[in-house]
Coordinates of C-alpha atoms and ligand atoms in Angstrom, one line a residue:
M1 CA -40.2 37.9 -63.8
S2 CA -39.2 40.5 -66.3
H3 CA -39.9 44.2 -65.7
Q4 CA -40.6 47.2 -67.8
T5 CA -37.2 48.7 -68.5
A6 CA -36.2 52.3 -69.0
V7 CA -32.8 52.9 -70.6
I8 CA -30.6 55.8 -69.6
L9 CA -28.2 56.6 -72.3
D10 CA -25.0 58.0 -70.8
F11 CA -23.4 60.9 -72.5
G12 CA -20.9 61.5 -69.6
G13 CA -22.9 63.9 -67.4
Q14 CA -22.2 64.1 -63.7
Y15 CA -25.7 63.3 -62.6
N16 CA -26.3 60.1 -64.6
Q17 CA -26.5 57.8 -61.7
L18 CA -28.8 60.3 -60.0
I19 CA -31.2 60.0 -62.9
A20 CA -31.1 56.2 -62.5
R21 CA -31.9 56.6 -58.9
R22 CA -34.8 58.9 -59.6
V23 CA -36.2 56.4 -62.1
R24 CA -35.9 53.6 -59.5
E25 CA -37.6 55.8 -56.9
Q26 CA -40.6 55.9 -59.3
G27 CA -40.8 52.1 -59.2
V28 CA -39.4 51.6 -62.6
Y29 CA -36.4 49.3 -63.4
C30 CA -33.7 51.1 -65.4
E31 CA -30.3 50.5 -66.8
V32 CA -27.6 53.0 -67.6
K33 CA -25.9 52.2 -70.9
P34 CA -23.0 53.9 -72.6
Y35 CA -24.0 56.2 -75.6
T36 CA -22.1 53.8 -77.8
T37 CA -24.5 50.9 -77.2
P38 CA -25.6 49.6 -80.6
V39 CA -29.3 50.4 -81.4
A40 CA -29.9 46.6 -81.9
D41 CA -28.9 46.0 -78.3
L42 CA -31.2 48.8 -77.1
R43 CA -34.1 47.3 -79.2
A44 CA -33.4 43.9 -77.7
M45 CA -34.0 45.4 -74.2
D46 CA -37.5 46.4 -75.3
P47 CA -37.4 49.7 -73.3
I48 CA -40.5 51.6 -72.5
G49 CA -38.5 54.8 -72.8
I50 CA -35.0 56.2 -73.2
I51 CA -33.5 59.1 -71.3
F52 CA -30.5 60.9 -72.9
T53 CA -28.4 62.3 -70.0
G54 CA -26.4 65.5 -69.9
G55 CA -22.8 65.6 -70.8
P56 CA -19.8 67.9 -70.8
G57 CA -19.6 68.2 -74.7
S58 CA -21.0 70.6 -77.3
V59 CA -23.0 68.9 -80.0
Y60 CA -21.2 70.8 -82.8
D61 CA -17.8 69.6 -81.5
P62 CA -16.7 66.7 -83.8
A63 CA -15.3 64.8 -80.8
A64 CA -18.5 65.1 -78.7
P65 CA -20.5 61.9 -78.0
Q66 CA -23.1 61.4 -80.7
V67 CA -26.1 59.2 -81.0
D68 CA -27.0 56.7 -83.7
P69 CA -30.0 58.4 -85.4
E70 CA -31.6 54.9 -85.6
V71 CA -32.5 55.4 -82.0
F72 CA -35.2 57.8 -83.2
R73 CA -36.8 55.1 -85.2
L74 CA -37.3 52.7 -82.4
G75 CA -40.8 54.0 -81.8
V76 CA -39.9 54.6 -78.1
P77 CA -40.4 57.9 -76.2
I78 CA -37.2 59.8 -75.6
L79 CA -36.5 62.5 -72.9
G80 CA -33.3 64.5 -73.5
I81 CA -31.8 66.3 -70.5
C82 CA -29.4 69.2 -71.0
Y83 CA -26.8 67.9 -73.5
G84 CA -29.3 65.1 -74.3
C85 CA -31.8 67.8 -75.2
Q86 CA -29.4 69.6 -77.5
L87 CA -28.4 66.3 -79.1
L88 CA -32.0 65.5 -79.8
A89 CA -32.6 69.0 -81.3
H90 CA -29.4 68.8 -83.3
H91 CA -30.2 65.4 -84.8
L92 CA -33.8 66.2 -85.6
G93 CA -33.2 69.3 -87.6
G94 CA -32.9 72.0 -85.0
R95 CA -29.8 74.2 -84.4
V96 CA -27.7 74.4 -81.3
T97 CA -25.1 77.2 -80.8
P98 CA -22.9 78.4 -78.0
A99 CA -24.9 81.0 -76.1
Q100 CA -24.0 84.3 -77.5
S101 CA -24.4 86.3 -74.3
D102 CA -23.8 85.5 -70.7
S103 CA -27.5 86.0 -70.1
A104 CA -28.5 83.1 -72.4
R105 CA -26.0 80.8 -70.7
E106 CA -27.7 79.6 -67.6
Y107 CA -26.3 78.1 -64.4
G108 CA -28.1 77.4 -61.1
K109 CA -31.6 78.0 -60.0
T110 CA -33.8 79.5 -62.6
E111 CA -37.5 80.6 -62.5
T112 CA -39.1 78.6 -65.3
F113 CA -42.5 78.9 -67.0
F114 CA -44.2 75.7 -68.2
D115 CA -46.8 75.0 -70.8
T116 CA -48.9 72.7 -68.6
D117 CA -50.8 71.4 -71.7
C118 CA -47.7 69.5 -72.6
K119 CA -47.8 65.9 -71.2
L120 CA -44.4 66.3 -69.6
F121 CA -45.6 69.2 -67.5
R122 CA -49.2 68.2 -66.9
G123 CA -50.4 68.9 -63.4
L124 CA -47.5 71.2 -62.5
P125 CA -47.8 74.7 -61.3
P126 CA -47.2 77.0 -64.4
Q127 CA -44.1 78.5 -62.8
S128 CA -41.4 77.0 -60.6
V129 CA -37.6 76.7 -60.1
T130 CA -35.4 74.5 -62.2
W131 CA -31.7 73.8 -62.0
M132 CA -29.8 74.8 -65.2
S133 CA -26.3 74.2 -66.2
H134 CA -25.7 74.8 -69.9
G135 CA -23.5 76.9 -72.0
D136 CA -25.1 76.0 -75.3
Y137 CA -28.4 77.2 -76.6
M138 CA -31.1 75.7 -78.8
E139 CA -31.4 78.5 -81.3
K140 CA -33.8 76.8 -83.7
V141 CA -36.3 74.2 -82.6
P142 CA -36.5 71.1 -84.8
P143 CA -39.5 70.8 -87.2
G144 CA -42.5 69.1 -85.6
F145 CA -41.5 70.3 -82.1
C146 CA -43.2 73.0 -79.9
L147 CA -41.6 75.1 -77.3
T148 CA -43.0 74.1 -73.9
A149 CA -41.0 76.0 -71.3
H150 CA -39.1 79.2 -71.1
S151 CA -37.2 81.4 -68.6
A152 CA -36.5 85.1 -68.5
A153 CA -33.1 84.6 -70.2
C154 CA -34.0 81.8 -72.5
P155 CA -37.1 81.2 -74.7
N156 CA -36.2 77.6 -75.4
V157 CA -36.0 75.7 -72.1
A158 CA -38.1 72.7 -73.2
I159 CA -39.3 71.2 -76.4
S160 CA -41.7 68.5 -77.3
D161 CA -43.0 66.5 -80.2
E162 CA -45.9 64.7 -78.6
A163 CA -46.8 62.7 -81.7
R164 CA -43.4 60.9 -81.7
G165 CA -43.0 61.1 -77.9
F166 CA -39.8 63.1 -78.0
Y167 CA -39.2 65.6 -75.2
G168 CA -36.2 67.8 -74.3
V169 CA -35.4 69.9 -71.3
Q170 CA -32.4 72.2 -70.8
F171 CA -32.6 71.9 -67.0
H172 CA -31.9 68.9 -64.8
P173 CA -35.1 67.4 -63.4
E174 CA -33.1 64.8 -61.4
V175 CA -31.5 67.3 -59.0
N176 CA -33.4 68.4 -55.9
H177 CA -33.1 72.0 -56.8
T178 CA -35.6 71.4 -59.6
A179 CA -38.7 71.8 -57.5
Q180 CA -41.0 69.8 -59.8
G181 CA -38.3 67.4 -61.0
A182 CA -39.9 64.2 -59.6
A183 CA -43.3 65.2 -61.1
I184 CA -41.7 65.7 -64.5
L185 CA -39.9 62.4 -64.5
H186 CA -43.1 60.8 -63.2
N187 CA -45.0 62.3 -66.1
F188 CA -42.4 61.0 -68.6
L189 CA -42.4 57.5 -67.2
Y190 CA -46.1 57.0 -66.4
E191 CA -48.0 59.4 -68.8
I192 CA -45.7 59.1 -71.8
C193 CA -43.9 55.7 -71.5
G194 CA -46.8 53.9 -69.9
A195 CA -45.0 52.7 -66.9
T196 CA -47.0 50.6 -64.4
G197 CA -44.5 50.8 -61.5
D198 CA -43.8 47.1 -61.5
W199 CA -40.4 47.2 -59.8
T200 CA -39.2 47.4 -56.1
M201 CA -36.0 47.0 -54.2
G202 CA -37.0 43.4 -53.6
D203 CA -36.7 42.9 -57.3
Y204 CA -33.3 44.6 -57.3
K205 CA -32.3 42.0 -54.7
E206 CA -33.4 39.1 -56.9
T207 CA -31.6 40.5 -59.9
A208 CA -28.4 41.2 -58.0
I209 CA -28.4 37.7 -56.5
R210 CA -28.8 36.1 -59.9
R211 CA -26.0 38.2 -61.4
L212 CA -23.6 37.5 -58.4
R213 CA -24.3 33.7 -58.9
E214 CA -23.5 34.0 -62.6
K215 CA -20.3 35.9 -62.0
I216 CA -18.9 34.0 -59.0
G217 CA -19.9 30.5 -60.0
T218 CA -18.1 28.1 -57.6
G219 CA -15.5 30.7 -56.6
K220 CA -14.5 31.7 -53.1
V221 CA -15.3 35.2 -51.9
L222 CA -13.8 37.2 -49.0
L223 CA -15.4 40.3 -47.5
A224 CA -14.0 42.6 -44.8
L225 CA -17.0 43.3 -42.7
S226 CA -16.9 46.5 -40.6
G227 CA -20.4 46.3 -39.2
G228 CA -21.4 49.5 -41.0
V229 CA -24.4 49.6 -43.2
D230 CA -22.6 49.2 -46.6
S231 CA -20.4 46.2 -45.8
S232 CA -23.3 44.6 -43.8
V233 CA -25.7 44.9 -46.8
A234 CA -23.0 43.6 -49.2
A235 CA -22.4 40.7 -46.9
A236 CA -26.1 39.8 -46.6
L237 CA -26.5 40.0 -50.4
L238 CA -23.5 37.8 -51.0
A239 CA -24.7 35.4 -48.3
E240 CA -28.0 34.9 -50.2
A241 CA -26.1 34.5 -53.5
V242 CA -23.3 32.2 -52.7
G243 CA -23.7 31.0 -49.0
Q244 CA -20.8 29.0 -47.8
Q245 CA -18.5 30.2 -50.6
L246 CA -18.5 33.6 -48.7
T247 CA -16.2 34.2 -45.7
C248 CA -16.7 37.5 -43.8
V249 CA -13.9 38.7 -41.7
F250 CA -15.0 41.1 -39.0
V251 CA -12.0 42.7 -37.3
D252 CA -13.1 43.9 -33.9
H253 CA -10.5 46.5 -33.1
G254 CA -11.8 47.3 -29.7
L255 CA -12.8 50.8 -30.9
M256 CA -16.5 50.0 -31.4
R257 CA -19.4 51.4 -29.5
L258 CA -21.1 49.6 -26.6
H259 CA -22.3 46.1 -27.6
E260 CA -21.6 46.8 -31.2
G261 CA -19.2 43.9 -31.9
D262 CA -21.7 41.4 -30.3
E263 CA -24.5 42.9 -32.4
V264 CA -22.7 42.4 -35.6
E265 CA -21.7 38.9 -34.7
A266 CA -25.3 38.0 -33.7
A267 CA -26.7 39.4 -36.9
F268 CA -24.3 37.5 -39.1
S269 CA -23.9 34.2 -37.3
K270 CA -27.4 33.2 -38.4
W271 CA -26.6 33.5 -42.1
N272 CA -25.3 30.4 -44.0
I273 CA -21.8 31.9 -44.3
R274 CA -18.4 31.5 -42.8
F275 CA -18.2 34.3 -40.3
L276 CA -14.9 35.1 -38.5
R277 CA -14.7 37.6 -35.7
V278 CA -11.1 38.5 -34.9
N279 CA -10.8 40.1 -31.5
A280 CA -7.9 42.3 -32.0
E281 CA -8.5 44.9 -29.2
E282 CA -5.1 44.4 -27.5
R283 CA -3.2 44.5 -30.7
F284 CA -4.8 47.8 -31.7
L285 CA -4.5 49.4 -28.3
S286 CA -0.9 48.5 -28.0
K287 CA -0.2 50.1 -31.4
L288 CA -2.1 53.2 -30.3
S289 CA -0.3 53.5 -27.0
G290 CA 1.2 56.9 -26.6
V291 CA -0.1 58.2 -30.0
T292 CA -2.0 61.5 -29.7
E293 CA -1.9 63.0 -33.2
P294 CA -5.2 62.4 -35.1
E295 CA -3.7 61.6 -38.5
A296 CA -1.2 59.2 -36.9
K297 CA -4.0 57.4 -35.2
R298 CA -5.9 57.0 -38.4
K299 CA -2.9 55.7 -40.3
L300 CA -2.0 53.2 -37.6
I301 CA -5.5 51.9 -37.4
G302 CA -5.8 51.6 -41.2
Q303 CA -2.5 49.7 -41.5
E304 CA -3.2 47.4 -38.6
F305 CA -6.6 46.6 -39.9
I306 CA -5.2 45.5 -43.3
R307 CA -2.5 43.5 -41.5
V308 CA -5.0 41.6 -39.3
F309 CA -7.3 41.0 -42.3
E310 CA -4.4 39.7 -44.4
Q311 CA -3.4 37.3 -41.7
E312 CA -6.9 35.8 -41.6
A313 CA -7.2 35.8 -45.4
R314 CA -3.9 33.8 -45.7
K315 CA -5.3 31.1 -43.4
L316 CA -8.2 30.7 -45.9
G317 CA -6.0 29.9 -48.8
Q318 CA -7.0 30.7 -52.4
V319 CA -9.6 33.5 -52.7
D320 CA -11.1 34.2 -56.0
Y321 CA -13.0 37.4 -55.3
L322 CA -12.6 40.2 -52.8
A323 CA -15.9 41.8 -52.1
Q324 CA -16.4 45.4 -51.0
G325 CA -19.4 47.4 -49.9
T326 CA -18.4 50.4 -52.1
I327 CA -21.5 52.5 -52.8
Y328 CA -22.0 55.2 -55.5
P329 CA -21.0 58.2 -53.4
D330 CA -17.7 56.5 -52.6
V331 CA -17.1 56.1 -56.4
I332 CA -17.7 59.8 -56.9
E333 CA -15.6 60.9 -54.0
S334 CA -12.6 58.7 -55.0
G335 CA -12.7 60.4 -58.4
A336 CA -12.7 63.8 -56.8
G337 CA -9.0 64.4 -57.9
D338 CA -7.1 67.1 -56.2
A339 CA -9.5 68.0 -53.4
A340 CA -7.5 68.9 -50.4
V341 CA -7.1 66.1 -47.8
I342 CA -8.7 67.4 -44.7
K343 CA -8.7 64.0 -43.0
S344 CA -7.4 60.8 -44.5
H345 CA -10.6 58.8 -44.3
H346 CA -9.6 55.2 -44.0
N347 CA -11.9 52.8 -45.6
V348 CA -11.9 49.6 -43.5
G349 CA -12.7 47.7 -46.7
G350 CA -9.5 49.1 -48.3
L351 CA -7.4 46.9 -50.6
P352 CA -4.9 44.6 -48.9
D353 CA -1.7 44.0 -50.9
C354 CA -1.0 40.4 -50.2
V355 CA -4.4 38.8 -50.6
D356 CA -4.2 37.0 -53.9
F357 CA -7.5 37.3 -55.7
R358 CA -8.7 37.5 -59.2
E359 CA -11.3 40.2 -59.1
I360 CA -13.1 42.7 -56.9
V361 CA -16.9 42.3 -56.5
E362 CA -18.8 45.5 -55.6
P363 CA -22.5 44.7 -55.7
L364 CA -23.7 48.1 -54.3
R365 CA -21.6 50.2 -56.6
M366 CA -24.5 51.9 -58.3
L367 CA -26.7 52.5 -55.3
F368 CA -27.1 55.5 -53.1
K369 CA -27.1 55.2 -49.3
D370 CA -30.8 55.2 -48.7
E371 CA -31.2 52.6 -51.5
V372 CA -28.6 50.4 -49.7
R373 CA -30.7 50.7 -46.6
Q374 CA -33.8 49.7 -48.5
L375 CA -32.0 46.7 -49.9
G376 CA -30.8 45.7 -46.4
R377 CA -34.4 45.7 -45.3
A378 CA -35.4 43.6 -48.3
L379 CA -32.7 41.2 -47.3
G380 CA -34.1 40.9 -43.8
L381 CA -31.2 42.6 -41.9
P382 CA -32.3 44.0 -38.5
E383 CA -33.3 47.6 -38.4
Y384 CA -30.5 48.7 -36.0
L385 CA -28.0 47.6 -38.6
V386 CA -29.8 49.0 -41.6
S387 CA -30.6 52.4 -40.1
R388 CA -27.3 52.8 -38.4
Q389 CA -25.6 56.2 -38.7
P390 CA -22.2 56.4 -40.3
F391 CA -19.4 55.3 -37.9
P392 CA -15.9 56.1 -38.9
G393 CA -13.4 53.3 -39.7
P394 CA -11.0 54.4 -36.9
G395 CA -14.0 54.1 -34.5
L396 CA -13.9 55.7 -31.0
A397 CA -10.1 56.3 -31.3
I398 CA -10.9 59.6 -33.1
R399 CA -13.6 60.5 -30.5
C400 CA -11.2 59.9 -27.6
I401 CA -9.0 63.0 -27.8
G402 CA -5.4 62.6 -27.0
E403 CA -4.0 59.2 -26.0
V404 CA -6.4 56.3 -26.4
T405 CA -6.6 53.9 -23.5
K406 CA -8.9 51.1 -22.5
E407 CA -10.1 53.1 -19.5
K408 CA -10.9 56.2 -21.5
L409 CA -12.6 54.1 -24.2
D410 CA -14.8 52.4 -21.6
L411 CA -15.9 55.7 -20.2
L412 CA -16.6 57.0 -23.7
R413 CA -18.6 53.9 -24.6
Q414 CA -20.8 54.2 -21.6
A415 CA -21.3 58.0 -22.1
D416 CA -22.0 57.6 -25.8
F417 CA -24.6 54.8 -25.0
I418 CA -26.4 57.1 -22.6
F419 CA -26.5 60.0 -25.0
R420 CA -27.9 57.8 -27.8
D421 CA -30.4 56.2 -25.5
E422 CA -31.8 59.5 -24.3
I423 CA -32.1 60.8 -27.9
A424 CA -33.9 57.6 -28.9
Q425 CA -36.2 57.8 -25.9
A426 CA -37.0 61.4 -26.8
G427 CA -37.9 60.3 -30.3
L428 CA -35.3 62.6 -31.8
G429 CA -33.1 60.0 -33.6
E430 CA -34.6 60.7 -37.0
S431 CA -34.1 64.4 -36.7
M432 CA -30.4 64.1 -36.7
N433 CA -28.0 62.4 -39.1
Q434 CA -25.2 61.7 -36.7
H435 CA -24.9 62.0 -32.9
F436 CA -22.3 60.8 -30.5
A437 CA -20.2 61.6 -27.5
V438 CA -16.6 62.8 -27.6
L439 CA -14.2 62.3 -24.6
T440 CA -12.2 65.5 -24.5
N441 CA -8.7 65.6 -23.1
L442 CA -9.7 68.4 -20.9
R443 CA -10.1 68.0 -17.1
S444 CA -11.6 70.5 -14.9
V445 CA -12.5 71.0 -11.2
G446 CA -15.9 70.1 -9.9
V447 CA -17.7 69.3 -6.7
M448 CA -19.5 66.1 -5.9
G449 CA -21.0 65.5 -2.5
D450 CA -18.6 67.4 -0.3
G451 CA -15.5 66.7 -2.2
R452 CA -13.5 68.2 -5.0
T453 CA -13.3 66.4 -8.3
Y454 CA -10.8 66.8 -11.1
D455 CA -12.3 64.9 -14.0
Y456 CA -13.1 64.8 -17.7
A457 CA -15.3 67.1 -19.7
L458 CA -17.5 65.2 -22.1
A459 CA -18.7 66.8 -25.3
L460 CA -21.9 65.9 -27.1
R461 CA -22.0 66.3 -30.9
S462 CA -25.1 66.1 -33.1
V463 CA -25.5 67.2 -36.7
T464 CA -28.0 67.5 -39.4
T465 CA -26.7 67.2 -42.9
S466 CA -27.7 65.8 -46.3
D467 CA -24.2 64.9 -47.6
F468 CA -21.8 65.1 -44.6
M469 CA -19.7 67.6 -46.5
T470 CA -21.5 70.5 -44.7
A471 CA -23.5 70.1 -41.6
D472 CA -25.4 72.2 -39.0
W473 CA -25.6 71.4 -35.3
T474 CA -28.9 70.1 -34.1
R475 CA -31.1 72.2 -31.9
I476 CA -31.7 69.6 -29.2
P477 CA -34.3 70.8 -26.7
Y478 CA -32.8 72.0 -23.4
E479 CA -34.8 69.5 -21.4
V480 CA -33.3 66.6 -23.3
L481 CA -29.8 68.0 -23.0
D482 CA -30.5 68.4 -19.3
R483 CA -31.6 64.7 -18.9
V484 CA -28.5 63.5 -20.7
S485 CA -26.2 65.7 -18.6
V486 CA -27.7 64.6 -15.3
R487 CA -27.4 60.9 -16.3
L488 CA -23.8 61.3 -17.6
V489 CA -22.4 62.9 -14.4
N490 CA -24.3 60.4 -12.2
E491 CA -23.7 57.2 -14.1
V492 CA -20.3 57.6 -15.7
P493 CA -17.4 57.8 -13.3
H494 CA -14.8 60.5 -14.0
I495 CA -17.1 62.8 -16.0
N496 CA -17.9 66.0 -14.1
R497 CA -18.7 68.4 -16.9
V498 CA -20.8 68.1 -20.1
L499 CA -20.5 70.4 -23.1
Y500 CA -22.6 70.7 -26.2
D501 CA -20.8 71.4 -29.5
I502 CA -22.6 74.2 -31.3
T503 CA -20.3 74.5 -34.3
S504 CA -21.4 73.9 -37.9
K505 CA -19.2 72.3 -40.6
P506 CA -17.4 74.3 -41.9
P507 CA -15.5 75.6 -40.0
A508 CA -15.5 72.6 -37.7
T509 CA -15.7 69.0 -39.0
I510 CA -18.2 66.5 -37.7
E511 CA -15.7 64.4 -35.8
W512 CA -13.3 66.1 -33.5
E513 CA -10.2 64.5 -34.9
Ligands
XMP1 P1 -15.8 64.9 -40.9 O1 -15.3 64.7 -39.5 O2 -14.7 64.8 -41.9 O3 -16.7 63.6 -41.1 O4 -16.7 66.1 -41.0 C1 -17.6 63.4 -42.2 C2 -18.2 62.0 -42.1 O5 -17.2 61.1 -42.3 C3 -17.1 60.2 -41.2 N1 -15.6 59.9 -41.0 C4 -15.0 58.8 -41.4 N2 -15.5 57.6 -42.0 N3 -13.3 56.7 -41.9 C5 -14.6 56.6 -42.2 O6 -15.0 55.5 -42.7 C6 -12.7 57.8 -41.4 O7 -11.5 57.9 -41.2 C7 -13.6 58.9 -41.1 N4 -13.5 60.1 -40.6 C8 -14.7 60.8 -40.6 C9 -17.7 61.0 -40.1 O8 -18.1 60.1 -39.1 C10 -18.8 61.7 -40.8 O9 -19.9 60.9 -41.0

């Protein structure tokens, strides 16, 4: 079945995939196309509307991305965002200039006043906050256009030509800081473009499966499965698409949480794929023996993971495609350039050197985390896999401070299970984005029965965050902390003290190592 399509014409802005995601959220299928896409190709897509994205350029710069003016003759509504708005104004007879004064240049949250008679702003409060980020200014509005929003610093925040269905906004409706952003995009799609909301994640699944089949043909695909959300969803999607041509290698490094390896195996053994679980606990623990420095642990685990994976891959012979569960935030982060390395995050799906393959397949590359979870549900993955919190590639090794031993890991597994169990029973799981136990390397004196103990202090960590770059510690009710503490000291041997970590990130990080 074909769906109504919105086209997002990409002029190089940093929020372009976010716009796509916001359109998908409204139940409308969309595709992001480079600004150089020929108008004939756009016409062939029969779009219900086109969104021009923002971009770093200035329209009067000869090197800046331009648009083929034919696009304005397609008879399709257009919404220009930021640079896209200036481009629209520039091409249709307006004038854009660099903002003369600092006050006309706008960055950040800006109180904005809307003309709610304009279809784009219908139903909105007349005044609310938008997110601006522009150095250029629309000095003259193009003929046929009206001004439909302004701010204290800038009279020309939004323009519209309702007869032709052309709209431009200087602010970014796609970012959360724009309070009415979703309503504005909804108006554009539904009131102006005539969207019917005929698209769901289930449809994404069907399209993705069809495309994977076309691309892979009869080729063989290999996927490193970590058991995390992303690689699990990628595996399930590929399993549907190419079945037995897919081999998933799940390296169980012995640093997983309680029952986790078995859960991953149970979930995947029912798919029509070749699933290999490599039990490599001994191998990893012997490598980690005597290692206490966090970065050294990470590097060793990352290297060993690749080595085990390569060994298994070699046994399979020729592989055509290496599949990875890369998601859009990974794509952005890896492009982050010279950001300081705080911790060398090792991606368990990292690229092995000696697997000979033709190409990489990354079917989730354009999706955000919550969309990946929705797709996982549409594919029928169990909820505990789909809604799983992030779990670091090096696993419990970086939650077991100091030397990592099997004994300490077993203690930690048990303690971590109890903490998560109590949080689930208290119905608090949804209120935190990550929670886990950390086995500190600190031992202290306690008393149990009539005897002295000298045992480990266990730390509990729970954070609330939207992007994991900054985080706040969760205010867990005392009575829940109390239940956890009582169970831990009673049920887990060698733990005689329980601490709750009340540091935010920064200055702390979420993990302890
Ligand atoms: P930090 O500790 O840097 O963690 O505040 C931020 C998020 O990243 C996860 N994390 C990792 N994930 N490999 C991963 O795949 C790693 O080496 C790694 N280290 C931290 C952490 O669990 C949190 O969600």
